[in-house]
Amino acid sequence: TGVNSKAAGILDQESNFYYGRAGIIYDISDRQSIGAEVSVSDQRLPEITDTQTEVFSPDNLRKERALYDANNKNERYSIAANYINKLDTHGSVFKVKADYSRNNSDVFSDYNNGWESYLLPSMNYISKGDTLYRSTSANEREILSVGPDISLRLSPQSTLKAGAKYIYNHMDDNALYEGFQSGVWSTAADYSLMQKYTENIGAAYGVFNSKLGKITYQVGLRGEYTHTRPNVTRLNGNDTTYTKDFFS
């Protein structure tokens, strides 16, 4: 085809990560104890990519340069707590456990792509152009779960276990895209949006284990209910909101 190209690029990336965790267990008595743990992490990832390309044809030279500048930030917080009560000396136990975590992620990006064309072999200038745009995204995640569990040793052959759990899940995502044209930044409405999702889950279970002679058997029952509510708001007006319920 008579078309050749050469390219060169530079990637400058730096990662800063911090993490901390602390926990404690306290024995209320010989049979009761409580515990808690907290963890925190923070990551920053700035990045610059600079790529230059030259495309040769028999009578034309096209020079391109793409510059990408991004700053990524991610923060995470979590806490866990539990309570344990040994009800007897035969293995019966009552527990309550709770967990919460939150994650925040932000990305800021700038894009600059430019090109110039020349005639060969004279290198007379033909034309040029560029594309300049930027984006910002913010994402938030939350998860909470809490529930009790109990295990009762009814006899040397029989055990009854039961428990319940509630889970809250929430997501909040926002994205904004902008382009630069005629000296003005304008929003790209087809790509910019705000998205929220909330989920509530409730579950309960019960299991009975026993032994009759040489036969071991188990009987159990479990139920779950989920309520979800997604919501998407777009700057172009194409919004979406609905609610769903699930039973199992």
PDB file of C-alpha atoms in Angstrom:
ATOM      1  CA  THR A   1       0.000   0.000   0.000  1.00  0.00           C
ATOM      2  CA  GLY A   2       3.017   2.289   0.370  1.00  0.00           C
ATOM      3  CA  VAL A   3       1.929   3.431   3.843  1.00  0.00           C
ATOM      4  CA  ASN A   4       4.418   3.332   6.721  1.00  0.00           C
ATOM      5  CA  SER A   5       4.292   4.622  10.253  1.00  0.00           C
ATOM      6  CA  LYS A   6       6.434   5.116  13.308  1.00  0.00           C
ATOM      7  CA  ALA A   7       5.397   5.867  16.856  1.00  0.00           C
ATOM      8  CA  ALA A   8       6.924   6.770  20.200  1.00  0.00           C
ATOM      9  CA  GLY A   9       5.302   7.126  23.570  1.00  0.00           C
ATOM     10  CA  ILE A  10       5.958   7.990  27.194  1.00  0.00           C
ATOM     11  CA  LEU A  11       4.052   6.670  30.199  1.00  0.00           C
ATOM     12  CA  ASP A  12       4.533   8.448  33.523  1.00  0.00           C
ATOM     13  CA  GLN A  13       2.653   6.719  36.322  1.00  0.00           C
ATOM     14  CA  GLU A  14       2.918   6.944  40.089  1.00  0.00           C
ATOM     15  CA  SER A  15       1.107   4.892  42.715  1.00  0.00           C
ATOM     16  CA  ASN A  16       0.669   5.911  46.349  1.00  0.00           C
ATOM     17  CA  PHE A  17      -1.088   3.388  48.590  1.00  0.00           C
ATOM     18  CA  TYR A  18      -1.763   3.565  52.310  1.00  0.00           C
ATOM     19  CA  TYR A  19      -3.456   0.921  54.441  1.00  0.00           C
ATOM     20  CA  GLY A  20      -4.207   0.612  58.139  1.00  0.00           C
ATOM     21  CA  ARG A  21      -6.077  -1.916  60.248  1.00  0.00           C
ATOM     22  CA  ALA A  22      -6.827  -2.250  63.958  1.00  0.00           C
ATOM     23  CA  GLY A  23      -8.868  -4.791  65.922  1.00  0.00           C
ATOM     24  CA  ILE A  24      -9.835  -5.652  69.476  1.00  0.00           C
ATOM     25  CA  ILE A  25     -11.466  -8.571  71.328  1.00  0.00           C
ATOM     26  CA  TYR A  26     -12.894  -8.172  74.817  1.00  0.00           C
ATOM     27  CA  ASP A  27     -13.951 -11.133  76.980  1.00  0.00           C
ATOM     28  CA  ILE A  28     -17.001 -10.102  78.960  1.00  0.00           C
ATOM     29  CA  SER A  29     -16.998 -13.429  80.800  1.00  0.00           C
ATOM     30  CA  ASP A  30     -15.886 -17.006  80.254  1.00  0.00           C
ATOM     31  CA  ARG A  31     -18.772 -17.450  77.815  1.00  0.00           C
ATOM     32  CA  GLN A  32     -19.282 -13.994  76.302  1.00  0.00           C
ATOM     33  CA  SER A  33     -17.031 -11.870  74.136  1.00  0.00           C
ATOM     34  CA  ILE A  34     -17.221  -8.957  71.725  1.00  0.00           C
ATOM     35  CA  GLY A  35     -14.870  -7.957  68.951  1.00  0.00           C
ATOM     36  CA  ALA A  36     -14.393  -5.189  66.436  1.00  0.00           C
ATOM     37  CA  GLU A  37     -12.050  -4.393  63.556  1.00  0.00           C
ATOM     38  CA  VAL A  38     -11.557  -1.227  61.508  1.00  0.00           C
ATOM     39  CA  SER A  39      -9.591  -0.886  58.270  1.00  0.00           C
ATOM     40  CA  VAL A  40      -8.823   2.127  56.070  1.00  0.00           C
ATOM     41  CA  SER A  41      -7.067   2.327  52.713  1.00  0.00           C
ATOM     42  CA  ASP A  42      -6.229   5.174  50.346  1.00  0.00           C
ATOM     43  CA  GLN A  43      -4.764   4.937  46.844  1.00  0.00           C
ATOM     44  CA  ARG A  44      -3.754   7.758  44.475  1.00  0.00           C
ATOM     45  CA  LEU A  45      -2.705   6.948  40.910  1.00  0.00           C
ATOM     46  CA  PRO A  46      -1.733   9.935  38.724  1.00  0.00           C
ATOM     47  CA  GLU A  47      -0.934   8.997  35.124  1.00  0.00           C
ATOM     48  CA  ILE A  48       0.282  10.817  32.002  1.00  0.00           C
ATOM     49  CA  THR A  49       0.551   9.195  28.574  1.00  0.00           C
ATOM     50  CA  ASP A  50       2.135  11.056  25.647  1.00  0.00           C
ATOM     51  CA  THR A  51       2.115   9.310  22.253  1.00  0.00           C
ATOM     52  CA  GLN A  52       3.435  10.693  18.949  1.00  0.00           C
ATOM     53  CA  THR A  53       2.812   8.992  15.614  1.00  0.00           C
ATOM     54  CA  GLU A  54       3.897   9.747  12.041  1.00  0.00           C
ATOM     55  CA  VAL A  55       2.095   8.101   9.117  1.00  0.00           C
ATOM     56  CA  PHE A  56       3.807   8.228   5.698  1.00  0.00           C
ATOM     57  CA  SER A  57       2.190   7.664   2.303  1.00  0.00           C
ATOM     58  CA  PRO A  58       3.830   8.344  -1.082  1.00  0.00           C
ATOM     59  CA  ASP A  59       2.587  11.945  -1.185  1.00  0.00           C
ATOM     60  CA  ASN A  60       1.427  12.726   2.341  1.00  0.00           C
ATOM     61  CA  LEU A  61       2.721  12.902   5.915  1.00  0.00           C
ATOM     62  CA  ARG A  62       0.373  12.959   8.871  1.00  0.00           C
ATOM     63  CA  LYS A  63       1.692  13.772  12.345  1.00  0.00           C
ATOM     64  CA  GLU A  64      -0.442  12.869  15.344  1.00  0.00           C
ATOM     65  CA  ARG A  65      -0.008  13.491  19.052  1.00  0.00           C
ATOM     66  CA  ALA A  66      -2.222  12.100  21.807  1.00  0.00           C
ATOM     67  CA  LEU A  67      -1.891  13.358  25.383  1.00  0.00           C
ATOM     68  CA  TYR A  68      -3.798  11.684  28.208  1.00  0.00           C
ATOM     69  CA  ASP A  69      -3.673  13.055  31.761  1.00  0.00           C
ATOM     70  CA  ALA A  70      -5.572  11.236  34.517  1.00  0.00           C
ATOM     71  CA  ASN A  71      -5.780  11.285  38.287  1.00  0.00           C
ATOM     72  CA  ASN A  72      -7.361   8.265  39.994  1.00  0.00           C
ATOM     73  CA  LYS A  73      -8.334   8.242  43.655  1.00  0.00           C
ATOM     74  CA  ASN A  74      -9.754   5.338  45.637  1.00  0.00           C
ATOM     75  CA  GLU A  75     -10.705   5.350  49.330  1.00  0.00           C
ATOM     76  CA  ARG A  76     -12.095   2.437  51.331  1.00  0.00           C
ATOM     77  CA  TYR A  77     -13.388   2.223  54.896  1.00  0.00           C
ATOM     78  CA  SER A  78     -14.699  -0.873  56.645  1.00  0.00           C
ATOM     79  CA  ILE A  79     -15.753  -1.913  60.116  1.00  0.00           C
ATOM     80  CA  ALA A  80     -16.759  -5.320  61.466  1.00  0.00           C
ATOM     81  CA  ALA A  81     -18.161  -6.207  64.896  1.00  0.00           C
ATOM     82  CA  ASN A  82     -19.414  -9.387  66.535  1.00  0.00           C
ATOM     83  CA  TYR A  83     -20.862 -10.704  69.773  1.00  0.00           C
ATOM     84  CA  ILE A  84     -20.500 -14.352  70.858  1.00  0.00           C
ATOM     85  CA  ASN A  85     -22.308 -16.059  73.724  1.00  0.00           C
ATOM     86  CA  LYS A  86     -21.584 -19.708  74.538  1.00  0.00           C
ATOM     87  CA  LEU A  87     -24.934 -20.754  75.943  1.00  0.00           C
ATOM     88  CA  ASP A  88     -23.790 -24.018  77.512  1.00  0.00           C
ATOM     89  CA  THR A  89     -20.881 -26.421  77.654  1.00  0.00           C
ATOM     90  CA  HIS A  90     -22.328 -28.718  74.968  1.00  0.00           C
ATOM     91  CA  GLY A  91     -21.685 -26.443  71.987  1.00  0.00           C
ATOM     92  CA  SER A  92     -24.739 -24.172  71.902  1.00  0.00           C
ATOM     93  CA  VAL A  93     -23.740 -20.701  70.671  1.00  0.00           C
ATOM     94  CA  PHE A  94     -25.480 -17.412  69.954  1.00  0.00           C
ATOM     95  CA  LYS A  95     -23.768 -14.921  67.616  1.00  0.00           C
ATOM     96  CA  VAL A  96     -24.459 -11.481  66.218  1.00  0.00           C
ATOM     97  CA  LYS A  97     -22.282 -10.142  63.408  1.00  0.00           C
ATOM     98  CA  ALA A  98     -22.290  -6.792  61.609  1.00  0.00           C
ATOM     99  CA  ASP A  99     -20.173  -5.533  58.700  1.00  0.00           C
ATOM    100  CA  TYR A 100     -20.063  -2.162  56.973  1.00  0.00           C
ATOM    101  CA  SER A 101     -17.857  -1.042  54.093  1.00  0.00           C
ATOM    102  CA  ARG A 102     -17.719   2.102  51.984  1.00  0.00           C
ATOM    103  CA  ASN A 103     -15.703   2.682  48.839  1.00  0.00           C
ATOM    104  CA  ASN A 104     -15.248   6.059  47.109  1.00  0.00           C
ATOM    105  CA  SER A 105     -13.590   6.203  43.706  1.00  0.00           C
ATOM    106  CA  ASP A 106     -12.933   9.343  41.645  1.00  0.00           C
ATOM    107  CA  VAL A 107     -11.314   9.623  38.207  1.00  0.00           C
ATOM    108  CA  PHE A 108     -10.410  12.917  36.534  1.00  0.00           C
ATOM    109  CA  SER A 109      -9.202  12.665  32.925  1.00  0.00           C
ATOM    110  CA  ASP A 110      -8.089  15.096  30.200  1.00  0.00           C
ATOM    111  CA  TYR A 111      -7.648  14.070  26.546  1.00  0.00           C
ATOM    112  CA  ASN A 112      -5.885  16.118  23.871  1.00  0.00           C
ATOM    113  CA  ASN A 113      -5.504  14.624  20.381  1.00  0.00           C
ATOM    114  CA  GLY A 114      -4.025  16.737  17.555  1.00  0.00           C
ATOM    115  CA  TRP A 115      -2.857  16.125  13.987  1.00  0.00           C
ATOM    116  CA  GLU A 116      -1.189  17.924  11.089  1.00  0.00           C
ATOM    117  CA  SER A 117      -0.911  16.936   7.406  1.00  0.00           C
ATOM    118  CA  TYR A 118       1.852  17.824   4.911  1.00  0.00           C
ATOM    119  CA  LEU A 119       2.527  17.187   1.229  1.00  0.00           C
ATOM    120  CA  LEU A 120       5.569  15.125   0.339  1.00  0.00           C
ATOM    121  CA  PRO A 121       8.279  15.700  -0.593  1.00  0.00           C
ATOM    122  CA  SER A 122       7.802  19.485  -0.392  1.00  0.00           C
ATOM    123  CA  MET A 123       6.498  19.375   3.217  1.00  0.00           C
ATOM    124  CA  ASN A 124       3.939  22.029   2.330  1.00  0.00           C
ATOM    125  CA  TYR A 125       1.317  22.394   5.048  1.00  0.00           C
ATOM    126  CA  ILE A 126      -2.148  21.029   4.171  1.00  0.00           C
ATOM    127  CA  SER A 127      -4.357  21.093   7.256  1.00  0.00           C
ATOM    128  CA  LYS A 128      -4.561  20.412  10.954  1.00  0.00           C
ATOM    129  CA  GLY A 129      -7.115  19.579  13.610  1.00  0.00           C
ATOM    130  CA  ASP A 130      -7.481  18.580  17.234  1.00  0.00           C
ATOM    131  CA  THR A 131      -9.895  17.068  19.692  1.00  0.00           C
ATOM    132  CA  LEU A 132      -9.986  18.209  23.306  1.00  0.00           C
ATOM    133  CA  TYR A 133     -12.275  16.679  25.893  1.00  0.00           C
ATOM    134  CA  ARG A 134     -12.357  15.773  29.576  1.00  0.00           C
ATOM    135  CA  SER A 135     -14.280  13.505  31.909  1.00  0.00           C
ATOM    136  CA  THR A 136     -15.020  13.247  35.600  1.00  0.00           C
ATOM    137  CA  SER A 137     -16.477  10.205  37.302  1.00  0.00           C
ATOM    138  CA  ALA A 138     -17.362   9.699  40.960  1.00  0.00           C
ATOM    139  CA  ASN A 139     -18.411   6.297  42.273  1.00  0.00           C
ATOM    140  CA  GLU A 140     -19.656   5.404  45.724  1.00  0.00           C
ATOM    141  CA  ARG A 141     -20.364   1.934  47.134  1.00  0.00           C
ATOM    142  CA  GLU A 142     -21.920   1.054  50.492  1.00  0.00           C
ATOM    143  CA  ILE A 143     -22.656  -2.390  51.903  1.00  0.00           C
ATOM    144  CA  LEU A 144     -24.104  -3.119  55.336  1.00  0.00           C
ATOM    145  CA  SER A 145     -24.932  -6.563  56.667  1.00  0.00           C
ATOM    146  CA  VAL A 146     -26.142  -7.533  60.140  1.00  0.00           C
ATOM    147  CA  GLY A 147     -27.741 -10.628  61.577  1.00  0.00           C
ATOM    148  CA  PRO A 148     -27.973 -13.086  64.480  1.00  0.00           C
ATOM    149  CA  ASP A 149     -27.275 -16.837  64.400  1.00  0.00           C
ATOM    150  CA  ILE A 150     -27.991 -19.449  67.018  1.00  0.00           C
ATOM    151  CA  SER A 151     -26.933 -23.077  67.301  1.00  0.00           C
ATOM    152  CA  LEU A 152     -28.620 -25.185  69.988  1.00  0.00           C
ATOM    153  CA  ARG A 153     -27.380 -28.587  71.036  1.00  0.00           C
ATOM    154  CA  LEU A 154     -30.716 -30.193  71.933  1.00  0.00           C
ATOM    155  CA  SER A 155     -29.242 -33.630  72.662  1.00  0.00           C
ATOM    156  CA  PRO A 156     -26.117 -35.601  71.787  1.00  0.00           C
ATOM    157  CA  GLN A 157     -27.839 -36.524  68.480  1.00  0.00           C
ATOM    158  CA  SER A 158     -29.815 -33.366  67.679  1.00  0.00           C
ATOM    159  CA  THR A 159     -28.880 -29.816  66.751  1.00  0.00           C
ATOM    160  CA  LEU A 160     -31.062 -26.857  65.780  1.00  0.00           C
ATOM    161  CA  LYS A 161     -29.590 -23.921  63.881  1.00  0.00           C
ATOM    162  CA  ALA A 162     -31.406 -20.707  62.967  1.00  0.00           C
ATOM    163  CA  GLY A 163     -30.505 -17.236  61.857  1.00  0.00           C
ATOM    164  CA  ALA A 164     -31.433 -14.102  59.988  1.00  0.00           C
ATOM    165  CA  LYS A 165     -29.579 -11.464  57.975  1.00  0.00           C
ATOM    166  CA  TYR A 166     -30.280  -8.017  56.585  1.00  0.00           C
ATOM    167  CA  ILE A 167     -28.155  -6.602  53.743  1.00  0.00           C
ATOM    168  CA  TYR A 168     -28.198  -3.029  52.461  1.00  0.00           C
ATOM    169  CA  ASN A 169     -26.402  -2.359  49.181  1.00  0.00           C
ATOM    170  CA  HIS A 170     -26.142   1.118  47.677  1.00  0.00           C
ATOM    171  CA  MET A 171     -24.318   2.387  44.583  1.00  0.00           C
ATOM    172  CA  ASP A 172     -24.074   5.977  43.395  1.00  0.00           C
ATOM    173  CA  ASP A 173     -22.275   6.610  40.087  1.00  0.00           C
ATOM    174  CA  ASN A 174     -21.869   9.970  38.371  1.00  0.00           C
ATOM    175  CA  ALA A 175     -20.155  10.626  35.039  1.00  0.00           C
ATOM    176  CA  LEU A 176     -19.629  13.946  33.278  1.00  0.00           C
ATOM    177  CA  TYR A 177     -18.112  14.216  29.781  1.00  0.00           C
ATOM    178  CA  GLU A 178     -17.252  17.569  28.190  1.00  0.00           C
ATOM    179  CA  GLY A 179     -15.820  18.598  24.830  1.00  0.00           C
ATOM    180  CA  PHE A 180     -14.025  21.813  23.873  1.00  0.00           C
ATOM    181  CA  GLN A 181     -15.232  23.477  20.710  1.00  0.00           C
ATOM    182  CA  SER A 182     -15.149  27.089  19.449  1.00  0.00           C
ATOM    183  CA  GLY A 183     -13.470  28.187  22.665  1.00  0.00           C
ATOM    184  CA  VAL A 184     -16.221  26.809  24.929  1.00  0.00           C
ATOM    185  CA  TRP A 185     -16.561  23.660  27.033  1.00  0.00           C
ATOM    186  CA  SER A 186     -19.877  21.895  26.367  1.00  0.00           C
ATOM    187  CA  THR A 187     -21.405  18.862  28.065  1.00  0.00           C
ATOM    188  CA  ALA A 188     -21.781  15.617  26.128  1.00  0.00           C
ATOM    189  CA  ALA A 189     -25.345  14.899  27.252  1.00  0.00           C
ATOM    190  CA  ASP A 190     -25.534  11.447  25.613  1.00  0.00           C
ATOM    191  CA  TYR A 191     -22.676  10.140  27.769  1.00  0.00           C
ATOM    192  CA  SER A 192     -23.152  12.052  31.038  1.00  0.00           C
ATOM    193  CA  LEU A 193     -25.376  10.465  33.657  1.00  0.00           C
ATOM    194  CA  MET A 194     -26.187   9.956  37.328  1.00  0.00           C
ATOM    195  CA  GLN A 195     -26.951   6.389  38.322  1.00  0.00           C
ATOM    196  CA  LYS A 196     -28.202   5.185  41.686  1.00  0.00           C
ATOM    197  CA  TYR A 197     -28.983   1.646  42.785  1.00  0.00           C
ATOM    198  CA  THR A 198     -30.383   0.606  46.161  1.00  0.00           C
ATOM    199  CA  GLU A 199     -30.959  -2.970  47.271  1.00  0.00           C
ATOM    200  CA  ASN A 200     -32.478  -4.261  50.512  1.00  0.00           C
ATOM    201  CA  ILE A 201     -32.276  -7.988  51.281  1.00  0.00           C
ATOM    202  CA  GLY A 202     -33.814  -9.849  54.191  1.00  0.00           C
ATOM    203  CA  ALA A 203     -33.198 -13.567  54.761  1.00  0.00           C
ATOM    204  CA  ALA A 204     -33.893 -16.161  57.441  1.00  0.00           C
ATOM    205  CA  TYR A 205     -33.165 -19.865  57.794  1.00  0.00           C
ATOM    206  CA  GLY A 206     -33.651 -22.817  60.114  1.00  0.00           C
ATOM    207  CA  VAL A 207     -31.972 -26.251  60.038  1.00  0.00           C
ATOM    208  CA  PHE A 208     -32.608 -29.292  62.245  1.00  0.00           C
ATOM    209  CA  ASN A 209     -30.067 -32.137  62.324  1.00  0.00           C
ATOM    210  CA  SER A 210     -30.587 -35.408  64.141  1.00  0.00           C
ATOM    211  CA  LYS A 211     -29.859 -39.095  64.137  1.00  0.00           C
ATOM    212  CA  LEU A 212     -32.349 -41.933  64.437  1.00  0.00           C
ATOM    213  CA  GLY A 213     -30.583 -45.211  64.969  1.00  0.00           C
ATOM    214  CA  LYS A 214     -28.119 -45.518  62.102  1.00  0.00           C
ATOM    215  CA  ILE A 215     -29.912 -42.904  59.999  1.00  0.00           C
ATOM    216  CA  THR A 216     -28.777 -39.279  60.012  1.00  0.00           C
ATOM    217  CA  TYR A 217     -31.204 -36.739  58.591  1.00  0.00           C
ATOM    218  CA  GLN A 218     -31.554 -33.005  58.132  1.00  0.00           C
ATOM    219  CA  VAL A 219     -34.580 -30.749  57.657  1.00  0.00           C
ATOM    220  CA  GLY A 220     -34.231 -27.095  56.719  1.00  0.00           C
ATOM    221  CA  LEU A 221     -36.122 -24.051  55.536  1.00  0.00           C
ATOM    222  CA  ARG A 222     -34.826 -20.786  54.057  1.00  0.00           C
ATOM    223  CA  GLY A 223     -36.569 -17.642  52.820  1.00  0.00           C
ATOM    224  CA  GLU A 224     -35.341 -14.428  51.201  1.00  0.00           C
ATOM    225  CA  TYR A 225     -36.879 -11.141  50.112  1.00  0.00           C
ATOM    226  CA  THR A 226     -35.111  -8.573  47.909  1.00  0.00           C
ATOM    227  CA  HIS A 227     -36.273  -5.059  47.090  1.00  0.00           C
ATOM    228  CA  THR A 228     -34.347  -3.098  44.440  1.00  0.00           C
ATOM    229  CA  ARG A 229     -34.695   0.419  43.106  1.00  0.00           C
ATOM    230  CA  PRO A 230     -32.435   1.424  40.179  1.00  0.00           C
ATOM    231  CA  ASN A 231     -32.481   5.026  39.018  1.00  0.00           C
ATOM    232  CA  VAL A 232     -30.644   6.446  35.995  1.00  0.00           C
ATOM    233  CA  THR A 233     -30.768  10.187  35.213  1.00  0.00           C
ATOM    234  CA  ARG A 234     -29.248  11.245  31.885  1.00  0.00           C
ATOM    235  CA  LEU A 235     -28.584  14.812  30.850  1.00  0.00           C
ATOM    236  CA  ASN A 236     -30.246  14.101  27.498  1.00  0.00           C
ATOM    237  CA  GLY A 237     -33.538  13.432  29.310  1.00  0.00           C
ATOM    238  CA  ASN A 238     -33.667   9.632  28.835  1.00  0.00           C
ATOM    239  CA  ASP A 239     -34.214   8.776  32.505  1.00  0.00           C
ATOM    240  CA  THR A 240     -34.990   5.341  33.909  1.00  0.00           C
ATOM    241  CA  THR A 241     -36.548   4.498  37.282  1.00  0.00           C
ATOM    242  CA  TYR A 242     -38.266   1.317  38.412  1.00  0.00           C
ATOM    243  CA  THR A 243     -38.725  -0.962  41.403  1.00  0.00           C
ATOM    244  CA  LYS A 244     -38.440  -4.739  41.625  1.00  0.00           C
ATOM    245  CA  ASP A 245     -39.276  -7.239  44.358  1.00  0.00           C
ATOM    246  CA  PHE A 246     -38.001 -10.819  44.537  1.00  0.00           C
ATOM    247  CA  PHE A 247     -39.125 -13.628  46.807  1.00  0.00           C
ATOM    248  CA  SER A 248     -37.426 -16.974  47.202  1.00  0.00           C
TER     249      SER A 248
END
